[in-house]
Amino acid sequence: DAPSIGTPEDNTVHESGLLGGSDEGVAVVTAAGNLGVRVGADSAAGGGSAAKVSFAAEQAALKALNLSSGYDASNAPVLLEYVVTDSVVTAYKGAGRDEADKVFTVTITNPGSNAAGYEFTLHKPLNHGAETKLDLPFDFAVIDGDNDPANNKFTITVTDDAPAGTAGEYVL
């Protein structure tokens, strides 16, 4: 019997809660949710009570968004680069790999449990262009004891920080 995935919980974070944001420290920049994992009749991977839950290595839908954060000296957007492991996806600003270069991190929690979920943290703002919200899709898989797979995704919506001021007036 194959594992299955119900409806993973999607979530929203707000750039306004970031350091220097219009609602710094108040608006949500972290989110957690349940992945809706259900193990079939087969024993779980590793002989435990649940399947192995992991991120898809490719993250094709996420990468296809061509996300960026900030601008370089020539005013060109700095594209994100991703490091994907079984249980963590980290987006970095360009080729940097320091804490200061992290844009967001998402971690699968309890990856060997029926209670598998995720935690997402936004560290830096994304370039939104004309969009006020960006939907970030994260592909993941569940594998049971005899390697039956189930695949799904969850989405984190990132809302842009609104400019401060009154109608027709912007504070820069």
mmCIF file of C-alpha atoms in Angstrom, residues 59-138:
data_model
loop_
_atom_site.group_PDB
_atom_site.id
_atom_site.type_symbol
_atom_site.label_atom_id
_atom_site.label_comp_id
_atom_site.label_asym_id
_atom_site.label_seq_id
_atom_site.Cartn_x
_atom_site.Cartn_y
_atom_site.Cartn_z
ATOM 1 C CA GLN A 59 12.720 22.263 -6.924
ATOM 2 C CA ALA A 60 11.950 22.998 -10.596
ATOM 3 C CA ALA A 61 8.815 25.114 -10.009
ATOM 4 C CA LEU A 62 10.620 27.285 -7.445
ATOM 5 C CA LYS A 63 13.689 27.751 -9.647
ATOM 6 C CA ALA A 64 11.487 28.598 -12.654
ATOM 7 C CA LEU A 65 10.340 31.760 -10.837
ATOM 8 C CA ASN A 66 13.839 33.288 -11.302
ATOM 9 C CA LEU A 67 13.584 35.020 -7.928
ATOM 10 C CA SER A 68 15.994 37.741 -6.894
ATOM 11 C CA SER A 69 16.816 39.815 -3.836
ATOM 12 C CA GLY A 70 18.483 43.201 -3.980
ATOM 13 C CA TYR A 71 20.537 44.701 -6.783
ATOM 14 C CA ASP A 72 24.216 44.691 -7.729
ATOM 15 C CA ALA A 73 26.408 47.721 -8.450
ATOM 16 C CA SER A 74 25.060 47.965 -12.021
ATOM 17 C CA ASN A 75 21.456 47.935 -10.671
ATOM 18 C CA ALA A 76 20.812 44.399 -11.981
ATOM 19 C CA PRO A 77 18.767 42.089 -9.730
ATOM 20 C CA VAL A 78 20.806 39.522 -7.784
ATOM 21 C CA LEU A 79 19.321 36.106 -8.591
ATOM 22 C CA LEU A 80 18.795 33.565 -5.837
ATOM 23 C CA GLU A 81 20.814 30.368 -5.689
ATOM 24 C CA TYR A 82 19.471 27.332 -3.833
ATOM 25 C CA VAL A 83 21.050 24.680 -1.665
ATOM 26 C CA VAL A 84 18.705 21.697 -1.306
ATOM 27 C CA THR A 85 19.193 18.761 1.060
ATOM 28 C CA ASP A 86 16.703 16.075 2.086
ATOM 29 C CA SER A 87 15.156 18.270 4.747
ATOM 30 C CA VAL A 88 16.291 21.871 4.074
ATOM 31 C CA VAL A 89 15.997 24.350 1.203
ATOM 32 C CA THR A 90 18.068 27.509 1.634
ATOM 33 C CA ALA A 91 17.939 30.426 -0.801
ATOM 34 C CA TYR A 92 21.006 32.644 -0.963
ATOM 35 C CA LYS A 93 21.486 36.048 -2.538
ATOM 36 C CA GLY A 94 23.810 35.260 -5.452
ATOM 37 C CA ALA A 95 26.831 33.046 -4.893
ATOM 38 C CA GLY A 96 27.274 34.019 -1.218
ATOM 39 C CA ARG A 97 26.862 31.316 1.414
ATOM 40 C CA ASP A 98 27.169 33.369 4.632
ATOM 41 C CA GLU A 99 24.345 33.985 7.105
ATOM 42 C CA ALA A 100 24.153 37.537 5.723
ATOM 43 C CA ASP A 101 23.407 36.103 2.248
ATOM 44 C CA LYS A 102 20.408 33.961 3.347
ATOM 45 C CA VAL A 103 17.096 35.112 1.877
ATOM 46 C CA PHE A 104 14.903 32.298 3.188
ATOM 47 C CA THR A 105 15.138 28.851 4.745
ATOM 48 C CA VAL A 106 12.523 26.104 4.842
ATOM 49 C CA THR A 107 13.001 22.926 6.881
ATOM 50 C CA ILE A 108 10.965 19.723 6.972
ATOM 51 C CA THR A 109 10.199 19.006 10.619
ATOM 52 C CA ASN A 110 9.670 15.458 11.907
ATOM 53 C CA PRO A 111 10.681 13.936 8.520
ATOM 54 C CA GLY A 112 10.288 10.378 9.813
ATOM 55 C CA SER A 113 6.905 10.902 11.413
ATOM 56 C CA ASN A 114 3.236 11.040 10.474
ATOM 57 C CA ALA A 115 3.428 14.524 12.008
ATOM 58 C CA ALA A 116 5.831 15.724 9.277
ATOM 59 C CA GLY A 117 5.571 19.446 8.711
ATOM 60 C CA TYR A 118 7.708 22.430 7.777
ATOM 61 C CA GLU A 119 9.097 25.675 9.164
ATOM 62 C CA PHE A 120 9.769 28.619 6.841
ATOM 63 C CA THR A 121 11.802 31.697 7.776
ATOM 64 C CA LEU A 122 12.151 34.801 5.602
ATOM 65 C CA HIS A 123 15.504 36.517 6.265
ATOM 66 C CA LYS A 124 15.583 39.169 3.511
ATOM 67 C CA PRO A 125 13.058 40.734 1.116
ATOM 68 C CA LEU A 126 12.510 39.411 -2.395
ATOM 69 C CA ASN A 127 12.278 41.608 -5.487
ATOM 70 C CA HIS A 128 8.568 41.579 -6.355
ATOM 71 C CA GLY A 129 8.501 43.700 -9.498
ATOM 72 C CA ALA A 130 4.861 44.687 -10.081
ATOM 73 C CA GLU A 131 3.558 41.833 -7.902
ATOM 74 C CA THR A 132 2.464 42.472 -4.306
ATOM 75 C CA LYS A 133 2.559 38.756 -3.482
ATOM 76 C CA LEU A 134 4.850 35.944 -4.607
ATOM 77 C CA ASP A 135 3.857 32.285 -4.249
ATOM 78 C CA LEU A 136 6.839 30.035 -3.545
ATOM 79 C CA PRO A 137 6.120 26.345 -4.315
ATOM 80 C CA PHE A 138 8.100 23.651 -2.468
#
